[in-house]
């Protein structure tokens, strides 16, 4: 029952729809178009008619079986959906067949998305919303700031195809990558993402695409802190193949045309012609108008001025004459008939040809040819080098009658590449001729095959001057012109070495070449970077007067130098002097340099080529560089001698400045690598540039690079702009200045009485700001409390390590910067005697100002006697001494009494007569016997009674009265004593 109601409702809806369709007109071919349905699992599809507007007509064709999903048309064809057959595009249109093309960039084409992101880990302070790719009519340009700008396009391919685009990538300060992400979210390998640097023209790139969904990414990030010097990456002519079909042909844009049916692309109109959209031919401009190549309109011709023509010289004729020729700039856009226009000066004036360049000679036809090997020339005739000398080979251009064979001049236009000449010879100089577009890059390229040191110069050693290029230039500008000097190492890199803004007086610039792969040099001049600028700065120019490169393979010689002679082959060419010797110019023999000196290549000849090494350094084996063995012996003002060992600090150490921020908030660091000291053969400090795949590197004692946090290519940081701060060690001292380099104490104040040890370095690379080269000081300060090996700080008032951009200062605090410990750095402490044991302990003097060297002696333990023993010993000794003193006193008292008695007896026997002595009672007294008269009759009296009697026997005159005994009486007393 319910099913019947549903069937009835469906029938009513169909009747209502049929009634409505009956009221609509029948569809015509212009009312609908055909489309294919999605492909099924068997690769089939249906062609269905789709009305252009809904409910406007009826009677659409029935669906029919469509072509297979793999069906496609060739280039220059489109698929006619009515017949489902491929047909050729009409003239004035084009088709890629199975692809799409984007060659108009007035605005961002549909499907393209661009956005800017920061590379600083999502730092909220960095605003990159405006850092995007920008449409510039015929191309799209990248950003030039530190943000990352991404351009993306998503496409679904029915079969494998490819993507093709043209790009111009002149500045390696920008990281430029192209990668693809497929529907499995798999990205292009990182090794294939790099885009090689362009030299002076557009480069092309093609890569295969797999079927399915593909997202194309073009991403750029600038890693230069000088935004004005960065040139953007340009893209144009992006085409993608692999879409199943195209049902229509595209009209040629204005300024292009396709003359034949079935064209795959449109051709730009030549200069002086124009075309409208969808043109099959280009139309000639009128006599009073002009157009540039690829232009869609003609412009009125302005009046000719002096900036619309240039002058050049013809090659020398057989008479040695050259003609001065004036020519209009091609294409000529000015009019000579307009009021106020200047006329082209008359050409053909003959002048004497300038001399040939050094190392060349004048042929019979007045042309210049190079001298052969072993010959030299000042520009006239070739002369053989004398015996004992060798030619100084190089390239020197100071006369400009014709463009040298190894130089190429070209104009690069942002819209189209042109092979026209950009630099013209003018006798004493070469200059940039007036340009057709003020934004053009006027490029001069010099190529060399390589370099070789002279036979008499030492060949080993990493820091030897392999070659040097010097040029003299001048610029005159009324706008924001830029003159740049670049070095090309390989197909991937054009390194910007130096650039100059505005007008610059005539000056010289030199650049040292350390590697043999430096094979190309480039000078570019751009009058303005203003995209909206008209042609009004044609009078601005750059001139180069001189270009000189030393030690070039295949070069010519302008002079010869003396070298050592071999006694066995006196007529042969030269042999090098032994290491540490120089050549005596008068004789060609070798003489030893003074001790502790090195040989400086390309310096003065003779003894003047021997350069003294700085304090506390010594020459390496090749005698071309001074080194420090990390040991130092210093005598202080007080006369003390300090010994240092810096070998624990000899490894390459890296450190960086405090974080800094660009104007957009991107955080970056100045990273330094330092090689303090070490013997020959140890690794030097290296700084690299990894912005592009084959980045360059610099090596020396101290180098710097700028490090940016990054999320590109899965890198945590990107290092760019490396340069050397010091490639030679000048000396090691405690003085605050050495050889013109100063390290003021106020940069790193210290309260210590111990002097700092300072390493002095210098770099031979010169820049516009540092005409004498860069230099650096590393101040080593003793700090025994520091456990880290790399506590290196920068001056507080010069956070980038330098206050003037040329001299860098670093403070390295370490315990290994302290002098080695000796006996003078510790003292001994003796403990009290405890239980017969006494300890002797050694401790460091404070504050401690040494490290390593002698260690503290071990504690000593010895036997000792306590204080109680010495007290008892003292009391006992004192008692014994007192007894002995009393005994001695009694003895001498008794002896005194005897003497008194004798004296009294003598006085009594003398009878009161002076000078008479009594006669002796006996003839002699035997030795050892006491005289009888010496015995006092005091027998059996107590000590008290003796004293009492002594006191009674004193006479009034003070003498004692002693009773005398006779001999018989004394004898009797002795007998009585014997009986007892």
Tab-separated table of N, CA and C in Angstrom, residues 851-929:
chain	number	residue	atom	x	y	z
A	851	UNK	N	96.890	27.601	36.957
A	851	UNK	CA	96.183	26.350	36.690
A	851	UNK	C	97.165	25.379	36.049
A	852	UNK	N	97.043	24.092	36.410
A	852	UNK	CA	97.936	23.099	35.839
A	852	UNK	C	99.329	23.241	36.407
A	853	UNK	N	100.337	22.880	35.652
A	853	UNK	CA	101.703	22.992	36.123
A	853	UNK	C	101.964	22.062	37.295
A	854	UNK	N	102.663	22.573	38.317
A	854	UNK	CA	102.967	21.781	39.495
A	854	UNK	C	101.721	21.613	40.353
A	855	UNK	N	101.542	20.387	40.871
A	855	UNK	CA	100.421	20.113	41.752
A	855	UNK	C	100.806	20.403	43.191
A	856	UNK	N	99.800	20.534	44.034
A	856	UNK	CA	100.069	20.736	45.453
A	856	UNK	C	100.765	19.504	46.028
A	857	UNK	N	101.859	19.677	46.819
A	857	UNK	CA	102.491	18.515	47.458
A	857	UNK	C	101.523	17.827	48.413
A	858	UNK	N	101.721	16.541	48.568
A	858	UNK	CA	100.866	15.794	49.492
A	858	UNK	C	101.149	16.212	50.932
A	859	UNK	N	100.176	15.993	51.791
A	859	UNK	CA	100.324	16.355	53.213
A	859	UNK	C	101.418	15.508	53.858
A	860	UNK	N	102.240	16.139	54.687
A	860	UNK	CA	103.343	15.453	55.369
A	860	UNK	C	102.971	15.224	56.836
A	861	UNK	N	103.303	14.049	57.361
A	861	UNK	CA	103.065	13.689	58.767
A	861	UNK	C	104.402	13.313	59.389
A	862	UNK	N	104.722	13.928	60.564
A	862	UNK	CA	105.997	13.679	61.232
A	862	UNK	C	105.780	13.562	62.741
A	863	UNK	N	106.755	12.855	63.432
A	863	UNK	CA	106.696	12.704	64.895
A	863	UNK	C	107.144	13.995	65.559
A	864	UNK	N	106.601	14.251	66.769
A	864	UNK	CA	106.925	15.476	67.481
A	864	UNK	C	106.819	15.242	68.985
A	865	UNK	N	107.288	16.139	69.795
A	865	UNK	CA	107.230	16.089	71.268
A	865	UNK	C	106.230	17.116	71.725
A	866	UNK	N	105.384	16.700	72.762
A	866	UNK	CA	104.317	17.579	73.195
A	866	UNK	C	104.818	18.653	74.138
A	867	UNK	N	103.979	19.557	74.547
A	867	UNK	CA	104.318	20.672	75.459
A	867	UNK	C	104.536	20.183	76.887
A	868	UNK	N	103.827	19.125	77.354
A	868	UNK	CA	104.006	18.604	78.729
A	868	UNK	C	105.418	18.081	78.927
A	869	UNK	N	105.901	17.393	77.877
A	869	UNK	CA	107.265	16.882	77.987
A	869	UNK	C	108.262	18.026	78.133
A	870	UNK	N	108.114	19.025	77.316
A	870	UNK	CA	109.051	20.149	77.377
A	870	UNK	C	108.908	20.922	78.692
A	871	UNK	N	107.666	20.952	79.256
A	871	UNK	CA	107.497	21.629	80.550
A	871	UNK	C	108.211	20.866	81.655
A	872	UNK	N	108.005	19.527	81.629
A	872	UNK	CA	108.716	18.714	82.641
A	872	UNK	C	110.212	18.794	82.455
A	873	UNK	N	110.589	18.730	81.191
A	873	UNK	CA	112.026	18.815	80.909
A	873	UNK	C	112.584	20.164	81.356
A	874	UNK	N	111.830	21.198	81.185
A	874	UNK	CA	112.289	22.528	81.609
A	874	UNK	C	112.375	22.656	83.120
A	875	UNK	N	111.382	22.104	83.808
A	875	UNK	CA	111.425	22.177	85.282
A	875	UNK	C	112.611	21.393	85.828
A	876	UNK	N	112.770	20.183	85.261
A	876	UNK	CA	113.906	19.357	85.724
A	876	UNK	C	115.223	20.052	85.438
A	877	UNK	N	115.323	20.553	84.257
A	877	UNK	CA	116.566	21.248	83.893
A	877	UNK	C	116.774	22.464	84.776
A	878	UNK	N	115.713	23.187	85.068
A	878	UNK	CA	115.837	24.363	85.933
A	878	UNK	C	116.254	23.995	87.351
A	879	UNK	N	115.699	22.869	87.845
A	879	UNK	CA	116.064	22.423	89.207
A	879	UNK	C	117.528	22.054	89.265
A	880	UNK	N	117.947	21.251	88.290
A	880	UNK	CA	119.362	20.844	88.251
A	880	UNK	C	120.261	22.057	88.113
A	881	UNK	N	119.856	23.001	87.317
A	881	UNK	CA	120.670	24.203	87.130
A	881	UNK	C	120.744	25.006	88.428
A	882	UNK	N	119.631	25.043	89.183
A	882	UNK	CA	119.637	25.781	90.457
A	882	UNK	C	120.568	25.133	91.466
A	883	UNK	N	120.499	23.773	91.537
A	883	UNK	CA	121.397	23.052	92.477
A	883	UNK	C	122.846	23.297	92.109
A	884	UNK	N	123.125	23.194	90.823
A	884	UNK	CA	124.498	23.426	90.371
A	884	UNK	C	124.929	24.849	90.670
A	885	UNK	N	124.027	25.799	90.532
A	885	UNK	CA	124.372	27.191	90.799
A	885	UNK	C	124.674	27.410	92.276
A	886	UNK	N	123.843	26.761	93.112
A	886	UNK	CA	124.087	26.895	94.564
A	886	UNK	C	125.410	26.256	94.947
A	887	UNK	N	125.659	25.066	94.363
A	887	UNK	CA	126.925	24.373	94.676
A	887	UNK	C	128.106	25.208	94.240
A	888	UNK	N	128.021	25.752	93.066
A	888	UNK	CA	129.125	26.584	92.570
A	888	UNK	C	129.292	27.810	93.437
A	889	UNK	N	128.186	28.360	93.848
A	889	UNK	CA	128.265	29.553	94.721
A	889	UNK	C	128.941	29.221	96.047
A	890	UNK	N	128.574	28.066	96.655
A	890	UNK	CA	129.202	27.651	97.919
A	890	UNK	C	130.682	27.397	97.737
A	891	UNK	N	130.992	26.777	96.603
A	891	UNK	CA	132.401	26.474	96.343
A	891	UNK	C	133.210	27.758	96.268
A	892	UNK	N	132.700	28.682	95.501
A	892	UNK	CA	133.468	29.919	95.365
A	892	UNK	C	133.450	30.746	96.651
A	893	UNK	N	132.408	30.606	97.440
A	893	UNK	CA	132.397	31.319	98.736
A	893	UNK	C	133.472	30.779	99.646
A	894	UNK	N	133.573	29.410	99.632
A	894	UNK	CA	134.604	28.783	100.453
A	894	UNK	C	135.986	29.180	99.994
A	895	UNK	N	136.183	29.222	98.685
A	895	UNK	CA	137.489	29.628	98.160
A	895	UNK	C	137.791	31.063	98.541
A	896	UNK	N	136.796	31.889	98.601
A	896	UNK	CA	137.000	33.293	98.966
A	896	UNK	C	137.422	33.417	100.412
A	897	UNK	N	136.831	32.588	101.233
A	897	UNK	CA	137.203	32.600	102.655
A	897	UNK	C	138.656	32.211	102.841
A	898	UNK	N	139.080	31.234	102.121
A	898	UNK	CA	140.485	30.809	102.220
A	898	UNK	C	141.425	31.931	101.804
A	899	UNK	N	141.048	32.605	100.732
A	899	UNK	CA	141.906	33.697	100.273
A	899	UNK	C	141.960	34.812	101.317
A	900	UNK	N	140.844	35.076	101.958
A	900	UNK	CA	140.834	36.112	102.999
A	900	UNK	C	141.737	35.738	104.176
A	901	UNK	N	141.653	34.436	104.508
A	901	UNK	CA	142.481	33.967	105.626
A	901	UNK	C	143.957	34.115	105.309
A	902	UNK	N	144.326	33.704	104.118
A	902	UNK	CA	145.732	33.830	103.723
A	902	UNK	C	146.178	35.276	103.764
A	903	UNK	N	145.327	36.123	103.328
A	903	UNK	CA	145.707	37.523	103.282
A	903	UNK	C	145.872	38.089	104.699
A	904	UNK	N	145.009	37.707	105.565
A	904	UNK	CA	145.098	38.192	106.971
A	904	UNK	C	146.364	37.693	107.622
A	905	UNK	N	146.660	36.431	107.372
A	905	UNK	CA	147.857	35.837	107.952
A	905	UNK	C	149.105	36.552	107.464
A	906	UNK	N	149.142	36.854	106.197
A	906	UNK	CA	150.294	37.545	105.647
A	906	UNK	C	150.436	38.926	106.272
A	907	UNK	N	149.343	39.591	106.463
A	907	UNK	CA	149.403	40.930	107.033
A	907	UNK	C	149.871	40.886	108.462
A	908	UNK	N	149.487	39.871	109.219
A	908	UNK	CA	149.875	39.771	110.613
A	908	UNK	C	151.348	39.412	110.745
A	909	UNK	N	151.864	38.616	109.902
A	909	UNK	CA	153.260	38.196	109.957
A	909	UNK	C	154.198	39.222	109.383
A	910	UNK	N	153.675	40.167	108.712
A	910	UNK	CA	154.571	41.168	108.120
A	910	UNK	C	155.058	42.170	109.127
A	911	UNK	N	154.509	42.166	110.353
A	911	UNK	CA	154.955	43.102	111.402
A	911	UNK	C	154.583	44.515	111.118
A	912	UNK	N	153.712	44.720	110.367
A	912	UNK	CA	153.254	46.075	110.050
A	912	UNK	C	154.126	46.822	109.118
A	913	UNK	N	155.197	46.167	108.666
A	913	UNK	CA	156.097	46.840	107.733
A	913	UNK	C	155.624	46.592	106.317
A	914	UNK	N	155.574	47.651	105.619
A	914	UNK	CA	155.163	47.536	104.223
A	914	UNK	C	156.271	46.937	103.399
A	915	UNK	N	155.876	46.268	102.424
A	915	UNK	CA	156.773	45.665	101.427
A	915	UNK	C	157.619	44.546	102.016
A	916	UNK	N	157.230	43.946	103.140
A	916	UNK	CA	157.927	42.795	103.657
A	916	UNK	C	156.952	41.651	103.814
A	917	UNK	N	157.405	40.517	103.453
A	917	UNK	CA	156.582	39.322	103.558
A	917	UNK	C	157.191	38.387	104.578
A	918	UNK	N	156.363	37.642	105.273
A	918	UNK	CA	156.907	36.701	106.271
A	918	UNK	C	157.585	35.543	105.585
A	919	UNK	N	158.485	34.947	106.339
A	919	UNK	CA	159.178	33.768	105.833
A	919	UNK	C	158.300	32.573	105.981
A	920	UNK	N	158.496	31.695	105.133
A	920	UNK	CA	157.655	30.501	105.127
A	920	UNK	C	158.036	29.583	106.264
A	921	UNK	N	157.014	28.853	106.810
A	921	UNK	CA	157.271	27.918	107.884
A	921	UNK	C	157.929	26.647	107.379
A	922	UNK	N	157.751	26.390	106.215
A	922	UNK	CA	158.351	25.175	105.641
A	922	UNK	C	158.983	25.526	104.320
A	923	UNK	N	159.829	24.674	103.888
A	923	UNK	CA	160.533	24.957	102.644
A	923	UNK	C	159.633	24.842	101.444
A	924	UNK	N	158.728	23.899	101.493
A	924	UNK	CA	157.888	23.705	100.278
A	924	UNK	C	156.584	23.050	100.648
A	925	UNK	N	155.677	23.203	99.798
A	925	UNK	CA	154.364	22.547	99.948
A	925	UNK	C	154.187	21.643	98.751
A	926	UNK	N	153.928	20.444	99.076
A	926	UNK	CA	153.771	19.473	97.988
A	926	UNK	C	152.499	19.776	97.215
A	927	UNK	N	152.599	19.506	95.990
A	927	UNK	CA	151.436	19.747	95.115
A	927	UNK	C	150.283	18.872	95.564
A	928	UNK	N	149.178	19.459	95.673
A	928	UNK	CA	147.984	18.727	96.085
A	928	UNK	C	147.762	18.785	97.576
A	929	UNK	N	148.715	19.322	98.369
A	929	UNK	CA	148.522	19.416	99.801
A	929	UNK	C	148.222	20.836	100.190
